[in-house]
CSV table of C-alpha atoms in Angstrom, one decimal:
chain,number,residue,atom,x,y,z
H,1,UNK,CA,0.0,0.0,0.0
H,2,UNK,CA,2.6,2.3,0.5
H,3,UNK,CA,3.9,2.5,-3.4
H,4,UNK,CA,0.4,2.6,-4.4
H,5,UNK,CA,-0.2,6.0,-2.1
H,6,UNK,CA,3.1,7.3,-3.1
H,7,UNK,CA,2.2,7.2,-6.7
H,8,UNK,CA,-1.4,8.9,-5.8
H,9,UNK,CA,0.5,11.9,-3.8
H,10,UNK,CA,2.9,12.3,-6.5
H,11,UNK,CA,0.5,12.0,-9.3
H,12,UNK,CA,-2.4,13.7,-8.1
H,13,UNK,CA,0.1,17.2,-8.2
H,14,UNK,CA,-0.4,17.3,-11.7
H,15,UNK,CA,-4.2,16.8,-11.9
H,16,UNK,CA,-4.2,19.4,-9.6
H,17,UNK,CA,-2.1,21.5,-11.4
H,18,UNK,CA,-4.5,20.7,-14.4
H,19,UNK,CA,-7.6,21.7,-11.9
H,20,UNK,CA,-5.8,25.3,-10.8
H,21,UNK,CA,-4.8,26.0,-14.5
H,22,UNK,CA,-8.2,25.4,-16.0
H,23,UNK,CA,-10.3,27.5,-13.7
H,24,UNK,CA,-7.8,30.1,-13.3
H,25,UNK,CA,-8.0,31.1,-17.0
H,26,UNK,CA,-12.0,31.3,-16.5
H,27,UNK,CA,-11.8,33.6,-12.8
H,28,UNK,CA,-9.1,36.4,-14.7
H,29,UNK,CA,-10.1,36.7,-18.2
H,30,UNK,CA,-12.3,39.1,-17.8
H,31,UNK,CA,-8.9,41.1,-16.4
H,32,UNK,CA,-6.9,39.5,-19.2
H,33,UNK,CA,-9.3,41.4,-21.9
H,34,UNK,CA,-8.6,44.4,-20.4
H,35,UNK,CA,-4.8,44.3,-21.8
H,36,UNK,CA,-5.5,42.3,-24.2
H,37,UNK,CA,-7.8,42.6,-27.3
H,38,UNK,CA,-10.2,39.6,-27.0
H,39,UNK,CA,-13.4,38.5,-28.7
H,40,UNK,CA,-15.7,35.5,-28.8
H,41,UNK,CA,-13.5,33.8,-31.2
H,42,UNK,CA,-10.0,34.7,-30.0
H,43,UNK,CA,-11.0,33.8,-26.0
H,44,UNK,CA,-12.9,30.6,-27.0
H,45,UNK,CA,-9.4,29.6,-28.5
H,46,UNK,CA,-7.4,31.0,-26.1
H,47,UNK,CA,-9.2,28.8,-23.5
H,48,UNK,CA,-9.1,26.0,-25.7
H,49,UNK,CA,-5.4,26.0,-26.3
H,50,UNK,CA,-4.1,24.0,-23.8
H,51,UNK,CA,-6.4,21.9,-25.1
H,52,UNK,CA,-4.6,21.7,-28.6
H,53,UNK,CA,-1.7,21.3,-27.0
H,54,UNK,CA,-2.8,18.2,-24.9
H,55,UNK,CA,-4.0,16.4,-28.1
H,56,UNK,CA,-0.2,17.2,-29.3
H,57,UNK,CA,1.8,15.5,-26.3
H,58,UNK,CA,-0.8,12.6,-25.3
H,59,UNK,CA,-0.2,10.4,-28.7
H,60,UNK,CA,3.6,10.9,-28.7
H,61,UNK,CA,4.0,10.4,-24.5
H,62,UNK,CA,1.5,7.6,-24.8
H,63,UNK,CA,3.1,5.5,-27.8
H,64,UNK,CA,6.7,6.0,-25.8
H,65,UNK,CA,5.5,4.7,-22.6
H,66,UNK,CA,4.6,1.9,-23.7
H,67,UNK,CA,7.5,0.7,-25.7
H,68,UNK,CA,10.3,2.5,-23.0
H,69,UNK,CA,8.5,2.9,-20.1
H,70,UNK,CA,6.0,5.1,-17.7
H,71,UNK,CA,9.0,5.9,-15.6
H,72,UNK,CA,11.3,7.1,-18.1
H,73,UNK,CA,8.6,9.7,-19.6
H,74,UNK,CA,7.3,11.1,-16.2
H,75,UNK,CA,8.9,14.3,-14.9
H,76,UNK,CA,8.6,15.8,-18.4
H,77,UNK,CA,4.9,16.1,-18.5
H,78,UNK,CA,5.2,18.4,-14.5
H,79,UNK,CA,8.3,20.5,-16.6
H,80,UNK,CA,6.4,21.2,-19.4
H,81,UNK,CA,3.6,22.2,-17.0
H,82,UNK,CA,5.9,24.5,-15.1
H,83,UNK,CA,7.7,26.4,-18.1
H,84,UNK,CA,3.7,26.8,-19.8
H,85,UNK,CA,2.2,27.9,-16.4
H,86,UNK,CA,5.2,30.5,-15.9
H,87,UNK,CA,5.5,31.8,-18.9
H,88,UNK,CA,1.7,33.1,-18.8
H,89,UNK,CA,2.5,35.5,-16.2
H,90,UNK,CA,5.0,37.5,-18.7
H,91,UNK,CA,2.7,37.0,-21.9
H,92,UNK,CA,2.8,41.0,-23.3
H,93,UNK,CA,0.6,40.3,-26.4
H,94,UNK,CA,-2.1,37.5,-27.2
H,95,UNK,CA,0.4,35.4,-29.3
H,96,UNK,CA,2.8,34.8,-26.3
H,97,UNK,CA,0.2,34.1,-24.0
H,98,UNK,CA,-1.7,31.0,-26.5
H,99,UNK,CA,1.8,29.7,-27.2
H,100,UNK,CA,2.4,29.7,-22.9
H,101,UNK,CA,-1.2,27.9,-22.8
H,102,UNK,CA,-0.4,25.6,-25.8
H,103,UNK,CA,3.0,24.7,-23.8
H,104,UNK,CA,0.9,24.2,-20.4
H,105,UNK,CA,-1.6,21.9,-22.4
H,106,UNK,CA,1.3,19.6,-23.7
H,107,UNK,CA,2.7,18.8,-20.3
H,108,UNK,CA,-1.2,18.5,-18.9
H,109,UNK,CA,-2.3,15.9,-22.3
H,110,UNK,CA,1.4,14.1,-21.1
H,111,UNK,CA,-0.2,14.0,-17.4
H,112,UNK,CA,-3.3,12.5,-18.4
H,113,UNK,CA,-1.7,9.2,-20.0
H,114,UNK,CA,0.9,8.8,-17.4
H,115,UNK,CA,-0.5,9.4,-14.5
H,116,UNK,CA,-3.7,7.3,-14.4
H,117,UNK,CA,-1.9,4.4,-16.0
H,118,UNK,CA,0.8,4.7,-12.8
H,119,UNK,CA,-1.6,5.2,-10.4
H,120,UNK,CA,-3.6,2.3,-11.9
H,121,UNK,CA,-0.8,-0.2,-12.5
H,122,UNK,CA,0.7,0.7,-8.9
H,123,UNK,CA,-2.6,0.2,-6.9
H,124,UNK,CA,-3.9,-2.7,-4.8
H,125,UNK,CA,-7.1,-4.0,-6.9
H,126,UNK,CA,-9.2,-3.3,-4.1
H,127,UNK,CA,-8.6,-0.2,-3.7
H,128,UNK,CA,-7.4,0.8,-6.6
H,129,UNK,CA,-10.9,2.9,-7.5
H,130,UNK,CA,-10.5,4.8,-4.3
H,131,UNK,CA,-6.7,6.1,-5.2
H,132,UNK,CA,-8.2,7.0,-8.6
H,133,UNK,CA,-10.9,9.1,-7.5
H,134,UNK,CA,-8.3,10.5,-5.4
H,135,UNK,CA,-5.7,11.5,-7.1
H,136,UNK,CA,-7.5,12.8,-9.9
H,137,UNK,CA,-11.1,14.0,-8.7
H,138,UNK,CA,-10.5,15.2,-5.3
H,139,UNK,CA,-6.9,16.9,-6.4
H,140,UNK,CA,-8.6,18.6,-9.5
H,141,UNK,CA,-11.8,19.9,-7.1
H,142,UNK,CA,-8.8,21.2,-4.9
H,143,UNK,CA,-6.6,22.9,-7.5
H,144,UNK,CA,-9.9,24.7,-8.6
H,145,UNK,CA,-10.4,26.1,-5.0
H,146,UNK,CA,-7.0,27.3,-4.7
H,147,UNK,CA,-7.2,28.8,-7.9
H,148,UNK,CA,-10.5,30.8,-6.5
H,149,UNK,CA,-8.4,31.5,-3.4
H,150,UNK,CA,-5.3,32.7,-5.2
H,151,UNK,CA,-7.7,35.0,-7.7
H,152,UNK,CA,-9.5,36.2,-4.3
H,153,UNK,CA,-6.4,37.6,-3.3
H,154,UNK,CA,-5.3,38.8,-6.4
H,155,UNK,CA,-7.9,41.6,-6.4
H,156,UNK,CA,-5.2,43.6,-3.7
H,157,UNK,CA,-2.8,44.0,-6.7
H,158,UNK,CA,-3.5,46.2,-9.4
H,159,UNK,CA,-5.2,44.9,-12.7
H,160,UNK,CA,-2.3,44.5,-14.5
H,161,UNK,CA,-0.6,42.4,-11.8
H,162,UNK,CA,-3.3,40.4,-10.9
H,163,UNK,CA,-3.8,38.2,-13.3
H,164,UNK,CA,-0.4,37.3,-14.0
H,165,UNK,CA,0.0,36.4,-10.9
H,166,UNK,CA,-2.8,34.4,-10.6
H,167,UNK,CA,-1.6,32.1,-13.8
H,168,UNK,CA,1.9,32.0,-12.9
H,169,UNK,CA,1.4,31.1,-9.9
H,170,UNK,CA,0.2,27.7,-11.5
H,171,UNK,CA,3.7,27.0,-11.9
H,172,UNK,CA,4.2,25.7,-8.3
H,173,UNK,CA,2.3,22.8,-7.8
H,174,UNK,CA,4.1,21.5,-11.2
H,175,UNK,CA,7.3,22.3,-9.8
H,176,UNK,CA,6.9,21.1,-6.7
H,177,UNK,CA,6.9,17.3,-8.0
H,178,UNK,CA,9.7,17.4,-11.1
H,179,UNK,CA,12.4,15.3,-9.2
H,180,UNK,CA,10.0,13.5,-7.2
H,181,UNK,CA,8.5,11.7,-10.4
H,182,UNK,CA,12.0,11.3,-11.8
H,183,UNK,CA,12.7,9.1,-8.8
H,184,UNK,CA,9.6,7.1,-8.9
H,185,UNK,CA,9.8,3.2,-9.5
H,186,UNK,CA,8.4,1.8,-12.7
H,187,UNK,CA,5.4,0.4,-12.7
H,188,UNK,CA,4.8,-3.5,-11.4
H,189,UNK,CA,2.7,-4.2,-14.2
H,190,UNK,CA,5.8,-3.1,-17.0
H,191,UNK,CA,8.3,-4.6,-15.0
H,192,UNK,CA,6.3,-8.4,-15.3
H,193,UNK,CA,4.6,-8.0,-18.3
H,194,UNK,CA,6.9,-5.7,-21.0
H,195,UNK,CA,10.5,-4.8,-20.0
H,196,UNK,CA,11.9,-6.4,-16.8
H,197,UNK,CA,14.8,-4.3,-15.4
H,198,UNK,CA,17.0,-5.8,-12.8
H,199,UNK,CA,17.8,-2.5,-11.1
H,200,UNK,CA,14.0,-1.6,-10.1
H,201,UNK,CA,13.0,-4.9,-9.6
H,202,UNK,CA,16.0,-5.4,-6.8
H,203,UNK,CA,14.7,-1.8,-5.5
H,204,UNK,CA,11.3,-3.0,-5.2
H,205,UNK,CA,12.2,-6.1,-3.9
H,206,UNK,CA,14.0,-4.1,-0.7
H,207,UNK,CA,10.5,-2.3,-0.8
H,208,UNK,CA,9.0,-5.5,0.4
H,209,UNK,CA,7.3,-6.5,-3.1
H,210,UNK,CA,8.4,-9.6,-4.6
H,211,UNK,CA,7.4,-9.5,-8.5
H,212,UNK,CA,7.5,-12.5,-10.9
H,213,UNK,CA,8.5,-11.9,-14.2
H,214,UNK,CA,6.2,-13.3,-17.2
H,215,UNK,CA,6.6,-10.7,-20.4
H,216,UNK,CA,3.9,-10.9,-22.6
H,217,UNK,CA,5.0,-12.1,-25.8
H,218,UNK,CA,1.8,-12.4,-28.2
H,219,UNK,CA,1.9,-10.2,-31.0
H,220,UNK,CA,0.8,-6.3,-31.2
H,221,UNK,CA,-1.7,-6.8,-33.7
H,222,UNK,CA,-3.7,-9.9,-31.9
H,223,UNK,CA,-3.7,-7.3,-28.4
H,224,UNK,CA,-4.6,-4.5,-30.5
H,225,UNK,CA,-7.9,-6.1,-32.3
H,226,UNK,CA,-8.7,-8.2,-29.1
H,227,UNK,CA,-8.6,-4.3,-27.1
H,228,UNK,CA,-10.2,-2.4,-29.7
H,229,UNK,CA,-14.1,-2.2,-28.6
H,230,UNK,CA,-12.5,-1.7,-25.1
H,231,UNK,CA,-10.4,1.3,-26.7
H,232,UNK,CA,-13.0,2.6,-29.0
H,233,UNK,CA,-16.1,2.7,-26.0
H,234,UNK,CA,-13.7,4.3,-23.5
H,235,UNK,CA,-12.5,6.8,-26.6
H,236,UNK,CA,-16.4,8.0,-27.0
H,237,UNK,CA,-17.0,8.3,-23.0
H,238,UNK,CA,-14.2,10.1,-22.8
H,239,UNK,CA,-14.9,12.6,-25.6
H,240,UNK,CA,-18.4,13.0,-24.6
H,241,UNK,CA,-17.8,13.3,-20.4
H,242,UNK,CA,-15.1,16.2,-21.2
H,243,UNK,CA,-17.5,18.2,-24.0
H,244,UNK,CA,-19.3,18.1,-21.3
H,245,UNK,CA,-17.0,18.9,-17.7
H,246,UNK,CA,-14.8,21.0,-19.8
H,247,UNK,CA,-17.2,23.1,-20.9
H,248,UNK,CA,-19.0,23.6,-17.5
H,249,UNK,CA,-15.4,24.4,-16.2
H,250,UNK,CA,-14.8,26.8,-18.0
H,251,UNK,CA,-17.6,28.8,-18.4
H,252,UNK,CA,-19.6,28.0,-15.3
H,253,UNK,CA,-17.5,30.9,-13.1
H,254,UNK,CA,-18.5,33.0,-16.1
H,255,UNK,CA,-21.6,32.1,-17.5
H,256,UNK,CA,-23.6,30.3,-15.3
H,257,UNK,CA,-22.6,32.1,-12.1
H,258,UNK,CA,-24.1,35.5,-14.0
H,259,UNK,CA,-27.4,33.9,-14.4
H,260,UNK,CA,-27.4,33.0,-11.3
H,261,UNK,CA,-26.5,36.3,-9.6
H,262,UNK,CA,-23.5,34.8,-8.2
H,263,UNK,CA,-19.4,35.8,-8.5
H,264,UNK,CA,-17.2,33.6,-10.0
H,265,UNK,CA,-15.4,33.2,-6.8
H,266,UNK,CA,-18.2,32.3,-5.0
H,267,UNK,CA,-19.8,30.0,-7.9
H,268,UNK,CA,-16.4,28.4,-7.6
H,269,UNK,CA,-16.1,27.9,-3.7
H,270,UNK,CA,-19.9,26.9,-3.6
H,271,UNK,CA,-20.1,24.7,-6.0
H,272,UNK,CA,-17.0,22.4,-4.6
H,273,UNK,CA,-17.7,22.3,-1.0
H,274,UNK,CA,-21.3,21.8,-1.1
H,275,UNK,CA,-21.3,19.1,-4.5
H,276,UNK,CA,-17.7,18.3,-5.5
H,277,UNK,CA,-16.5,17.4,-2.9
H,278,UNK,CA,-19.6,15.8,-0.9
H,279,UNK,CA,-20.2,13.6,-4.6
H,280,UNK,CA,-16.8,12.6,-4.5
H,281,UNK,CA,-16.9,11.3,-1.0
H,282,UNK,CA,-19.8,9.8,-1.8
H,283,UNK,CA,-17.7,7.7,-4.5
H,284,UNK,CA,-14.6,7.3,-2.7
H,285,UNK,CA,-17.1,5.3,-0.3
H,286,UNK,CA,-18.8,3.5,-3.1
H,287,UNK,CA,-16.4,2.5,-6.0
H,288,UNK,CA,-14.5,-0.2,-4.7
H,289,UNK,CA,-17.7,-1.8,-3.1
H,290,UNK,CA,-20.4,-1.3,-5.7
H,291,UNK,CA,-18.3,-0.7,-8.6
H,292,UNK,CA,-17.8,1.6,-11.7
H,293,UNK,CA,-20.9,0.9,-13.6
H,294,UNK,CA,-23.6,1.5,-11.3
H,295,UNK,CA,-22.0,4.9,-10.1
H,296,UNK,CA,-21.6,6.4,-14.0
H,297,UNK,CA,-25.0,5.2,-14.7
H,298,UNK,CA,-26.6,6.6,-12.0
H,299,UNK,CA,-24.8,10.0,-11.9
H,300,UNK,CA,-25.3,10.5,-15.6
H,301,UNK,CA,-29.1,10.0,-14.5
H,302,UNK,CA,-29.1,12.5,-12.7
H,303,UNK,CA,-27.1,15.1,-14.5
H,304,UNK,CA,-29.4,14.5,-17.7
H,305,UNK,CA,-32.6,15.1,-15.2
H,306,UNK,CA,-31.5,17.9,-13.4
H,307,UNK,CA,-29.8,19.4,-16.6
H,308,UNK,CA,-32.9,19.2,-18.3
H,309,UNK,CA,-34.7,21.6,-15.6
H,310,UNK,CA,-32.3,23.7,-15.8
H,311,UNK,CA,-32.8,24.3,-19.4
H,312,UNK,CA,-36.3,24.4,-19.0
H,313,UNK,CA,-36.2,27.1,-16.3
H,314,UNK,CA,-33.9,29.2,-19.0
H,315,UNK,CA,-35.7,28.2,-21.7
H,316,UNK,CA,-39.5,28.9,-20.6
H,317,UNK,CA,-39.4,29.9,-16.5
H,318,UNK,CA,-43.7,30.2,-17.2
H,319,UNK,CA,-43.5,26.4,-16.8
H,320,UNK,CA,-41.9,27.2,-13.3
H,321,UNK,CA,-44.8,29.5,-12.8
H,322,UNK,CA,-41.6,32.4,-13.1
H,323,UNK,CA,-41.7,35.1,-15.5
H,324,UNK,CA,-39.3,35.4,-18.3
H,325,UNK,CA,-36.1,37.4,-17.7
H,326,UNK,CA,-33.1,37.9,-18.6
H,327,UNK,CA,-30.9,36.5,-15.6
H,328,UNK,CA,-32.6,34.6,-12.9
H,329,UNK,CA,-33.8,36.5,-10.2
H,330,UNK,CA,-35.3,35.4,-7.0
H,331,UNK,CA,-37.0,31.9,-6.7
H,332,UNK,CA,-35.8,31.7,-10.5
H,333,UNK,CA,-31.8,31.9,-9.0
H,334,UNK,CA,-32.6,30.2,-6.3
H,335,UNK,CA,-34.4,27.0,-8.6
H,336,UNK,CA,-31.8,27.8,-11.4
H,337,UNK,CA,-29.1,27.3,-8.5
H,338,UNK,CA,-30.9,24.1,-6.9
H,339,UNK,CA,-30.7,22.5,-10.4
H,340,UNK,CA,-27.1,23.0,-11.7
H,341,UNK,CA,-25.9,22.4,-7.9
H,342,UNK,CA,-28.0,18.7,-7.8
H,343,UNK,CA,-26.1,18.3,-11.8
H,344,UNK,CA,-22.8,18.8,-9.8
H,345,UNK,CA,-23.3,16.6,-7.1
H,346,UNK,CA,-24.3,13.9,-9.4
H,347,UNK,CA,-21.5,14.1,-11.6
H,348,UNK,CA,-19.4,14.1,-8.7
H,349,UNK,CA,-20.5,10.7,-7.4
H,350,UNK,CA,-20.5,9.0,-10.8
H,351,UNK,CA,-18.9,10.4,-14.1
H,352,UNK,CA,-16.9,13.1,-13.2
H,353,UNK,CA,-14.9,10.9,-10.6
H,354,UNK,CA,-14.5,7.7,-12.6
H,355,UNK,CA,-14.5,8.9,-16.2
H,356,UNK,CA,-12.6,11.9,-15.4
H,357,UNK,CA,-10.0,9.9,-12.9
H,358,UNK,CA,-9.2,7.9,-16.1
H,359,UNK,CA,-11.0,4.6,-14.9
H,360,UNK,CA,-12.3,4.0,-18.0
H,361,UNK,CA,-9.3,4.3,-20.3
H,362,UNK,CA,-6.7,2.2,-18.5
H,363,UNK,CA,-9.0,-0.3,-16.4
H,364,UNK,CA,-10.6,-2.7,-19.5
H,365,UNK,CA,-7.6,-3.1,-21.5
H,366,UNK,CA,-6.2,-6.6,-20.6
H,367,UNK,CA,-2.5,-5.8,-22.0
H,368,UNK,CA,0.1,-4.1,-20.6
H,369,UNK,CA,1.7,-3.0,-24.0
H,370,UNK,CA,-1.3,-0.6,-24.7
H,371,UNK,CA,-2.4,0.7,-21.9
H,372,UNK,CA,-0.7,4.1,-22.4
H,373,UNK,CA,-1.7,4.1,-26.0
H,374,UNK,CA,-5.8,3.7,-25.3
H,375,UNK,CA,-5.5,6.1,-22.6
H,376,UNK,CA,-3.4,8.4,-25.0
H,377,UNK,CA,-6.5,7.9,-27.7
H,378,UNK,CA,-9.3,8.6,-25.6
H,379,UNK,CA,-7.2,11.3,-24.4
H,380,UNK,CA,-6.4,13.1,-28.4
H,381,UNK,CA,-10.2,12.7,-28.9
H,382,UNK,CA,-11.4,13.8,-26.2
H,383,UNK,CA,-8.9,17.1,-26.3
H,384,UNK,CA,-9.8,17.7,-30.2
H,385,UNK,CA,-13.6,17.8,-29.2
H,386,UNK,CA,-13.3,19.6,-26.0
H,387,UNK,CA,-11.2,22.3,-27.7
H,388,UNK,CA,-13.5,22.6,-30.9
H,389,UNK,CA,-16.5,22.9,-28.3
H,390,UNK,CA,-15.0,25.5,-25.8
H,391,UNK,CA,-14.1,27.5,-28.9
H,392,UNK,CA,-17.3,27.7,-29.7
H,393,UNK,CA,-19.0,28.1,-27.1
H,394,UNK,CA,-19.5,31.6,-26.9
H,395,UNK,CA,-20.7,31.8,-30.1
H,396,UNK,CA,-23.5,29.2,-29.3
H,397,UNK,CA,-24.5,30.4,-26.4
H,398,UNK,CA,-25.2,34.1,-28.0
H,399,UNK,CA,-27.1,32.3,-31.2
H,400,UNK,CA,-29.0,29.6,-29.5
H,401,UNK,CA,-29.3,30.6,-25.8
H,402,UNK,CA,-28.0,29.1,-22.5
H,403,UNK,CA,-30.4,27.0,-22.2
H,404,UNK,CA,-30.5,25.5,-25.7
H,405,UNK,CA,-27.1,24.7,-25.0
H,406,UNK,CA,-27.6,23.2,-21.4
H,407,UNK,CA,-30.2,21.0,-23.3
H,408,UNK,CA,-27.6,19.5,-25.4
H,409,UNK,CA,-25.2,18.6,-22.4
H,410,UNK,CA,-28.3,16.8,-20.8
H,411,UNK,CA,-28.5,14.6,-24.0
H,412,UNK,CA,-25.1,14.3,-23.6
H,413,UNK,CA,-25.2,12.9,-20.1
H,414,UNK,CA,-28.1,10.4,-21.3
H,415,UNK,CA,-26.3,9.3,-24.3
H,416,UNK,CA,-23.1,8.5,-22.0
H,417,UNK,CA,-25.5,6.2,-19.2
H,418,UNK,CA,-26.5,3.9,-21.9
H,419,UNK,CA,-23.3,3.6,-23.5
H,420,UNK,CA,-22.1,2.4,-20.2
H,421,UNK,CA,-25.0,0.1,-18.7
H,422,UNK,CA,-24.9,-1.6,-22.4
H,423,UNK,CA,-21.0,-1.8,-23.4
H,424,UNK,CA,-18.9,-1.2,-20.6
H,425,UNK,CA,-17.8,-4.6,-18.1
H,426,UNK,CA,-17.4,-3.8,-14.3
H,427,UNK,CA,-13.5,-3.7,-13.1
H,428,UNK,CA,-14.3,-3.8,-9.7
H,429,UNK,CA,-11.7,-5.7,-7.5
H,430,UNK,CA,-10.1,-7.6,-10.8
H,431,UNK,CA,-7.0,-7.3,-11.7
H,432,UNK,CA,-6.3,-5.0,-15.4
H,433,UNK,CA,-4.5,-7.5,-17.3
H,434,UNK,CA,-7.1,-10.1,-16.8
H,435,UNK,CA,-10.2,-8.0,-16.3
H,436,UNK,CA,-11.7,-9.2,-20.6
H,437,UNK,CA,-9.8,-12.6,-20.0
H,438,UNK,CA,-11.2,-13.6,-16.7
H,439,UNK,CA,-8.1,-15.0,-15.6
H,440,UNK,CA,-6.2,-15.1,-12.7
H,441,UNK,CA,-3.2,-12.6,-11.8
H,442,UNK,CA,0.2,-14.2,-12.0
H,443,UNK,CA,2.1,-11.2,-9.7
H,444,UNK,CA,2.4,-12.1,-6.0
């Protein structure tokens, strides 16, 4: 237990570097259009650009990991994170400061292959749900409050300090971790299965884990078709869970928070200590007990209900018995609030903590040899559609209304429950390199 909550701590710095990065951008770019010329199209890109850049590093980091290694890749992805995350805060035009966001995004896209496939290698298998949902859930939820914190504080410098020092400051976390993950063992999983190495397996043998060695030598095209529908399900529940968390991310400190009558800061703090972080207890509890499946399904149940009447309330408040207005107001905010708050709290307990910990990409595959490269292919789609999405978004929102657009996410929500009660197989408690084989593991 002690490697497997070594590798959460030391993994879950990124995701929370990820969490602090993301959210900043949406508390201070109001500020940031204040220096620099933005419009719908220019900030939809701008917050979609470490997007791009993700899609960039995931493939390459994902393809060399699992030919050379998990270990011998990690420590880049928290450096590229640092140099990205710094250079933001001396960005002097809107060129500098995409190309800074486009350099952060590579280092997070490397982070999201690595990291859950360490995490999920190195874990116990029954508890390996519960060091997923923390080191990615619960650290992202808490890099989002710091950020809220950090922004709160920000507003005692002037404008043109602020913000830079709220985005630079994203730097640290990043930092804070660059020789730790250089020193970290290589996975068991690699060691047995793909590339034994003498050194780390005497290392972990003083560590009090005794490995047996039994590489895996059937050939790359039998794994690959046997892993496809596994690779191609978790690629589509990927893509559609971040079109829709990304989005909501993003925008909800901006967009949602002014419907509601609420500050960004306060949407922010509100919205993770009374759903975040309560859902995400919830499936801490739950995952390794009841499993995957029945958490995502019923989570994305109730995101699609609640999201649903929340678009109606935008859409026609008369149904509500509320009249029509521009922003809610009164019981409106207060209904309005109810709804996207019981959305949150849902996600939290189900999608947003297993999809978005990475469960889904790393947990079916039964081989060793690909795990980095599904997780790198859900993670390329998922970037691509998020990034073409947030771009967008903006523009959608003024053409077909808020609540049009909430709509959609609902659909999405439904469409993703019955993708997983109808495709996806439980993984609670097997082990991953025998969870579509049945068999039994073969490392002590």
């Amino acid at each position: 237990m002690k490697l497997t909550w070594r590798s959460v701590l030391i993994a879950g710095m990124g995701v929370f570097t990820d969490g602090y990065n993301l959210y900043s951008l949406s508390l201070v770019i109001y500020s940031i259009s204040n220096f620099i010329r933005l419009n719908n199209v220019t900030s939809g890109l701008l917050v979609a650009g470490s997007y791009f850049g993700a899609a960039i590093s995931a493939l390459i980091f994902g393809l060399i990991s699992d030919f050379q290694g998990r270990k011998r890749m990690y420590g880049i992805d928290v450096t590229l994170m640092t140099i990205g995350a710094f250079l933001q805060a001396f960005s002097q035009n809107y060129g500098e400061l995409f190309f800074s966001r486009l350099l952060l995004g590579m280092g997070i896209g490397a982070d999201y292959v690595l990291s859950p496939v360490i995490v999920a290698e190195n874990a116990d298998k029954d508890k390996r749900g519960k060091a997923m949902v923390i080191t990615f859930a619960v650290m992202w939820g808490l890099g989002a409050v710091v950020a809220a914190f950090v922004t709160q504080i920000s507003y005692f410098l002037p404008a043109s300090l602020g913000w830079r020092m709220v985005l630079g400051l994203g730097a640290i976390p990043a930092l804070s971790v660059i020789l730790a993950r250089r020193k970290l063992s290589e996975t068991l999983l690699f060691l047995s299965k793909v590339k034994p190495d003498i050194k780390e397996l005497n290392k972990l043998k003083s560590d009090g884990v005794d490995l047996k060695v039994n590489v895996d030598e059937s050939s790359f095209l039998i794994r690959l078709i046997k892993s496809m529908r596994f690779i191609i399900i978790a690629a589509i529940l990927w893509v559609l869970y971040d079109i829709y968390s990304s989005t909501f991310a993003i925008y909800g400190p901006i967009t949602i928070a002014h419907n509601l009558g609420l500050s960004p800061i306060m949407f922010t703090y509100v919205a993770q200590f009374f759903a975040g972080i309560p859902g995400q207890l919830i499936c801490i509890f739950l995952v390794d007990r009841i499993g995957r499946r029945k958490l995502i399904v019923l989570g994305y149940a109730g995101v699609a209900l609640w999201l649903v009447m929340y678009s109606l309330l935008l859409i026609n408040p008369f149904i509500f018995g509320l009249p029509k207005t521009s922003t809610l107001e009164g019981t409106g905010a207060v209904l309005g609030f109810s709804f996207y708050m019981l959305n949150y709290l849902f996600s939290a307990m189900g999608p947003a903590s297993i999809i978005g910990s990475g469960m889904i990409a790393p947990e079916p595959v039964s081989y060793t040899h690909l795990r980095a490269h599904e997780t790198a292919a859900s993670d390329v789609y998922k970037r691509q559609a998020s990034a073409t999405v947030i771009s967008l978004f903006p523009s959608l929102v003024n053409i077909v209304g808020l609540g049009v657009m909430v709509g959609i996410y609902a659909s999405v929500a439904l469409i993703s429950s019955l993708i997983v009660m109808f495709f996806v197989p439980e993984t609670r408690t097997r082990e991953l390199d025998f969870i579509t084989e049945g068999g039994r593991s073969k490392i002590n």
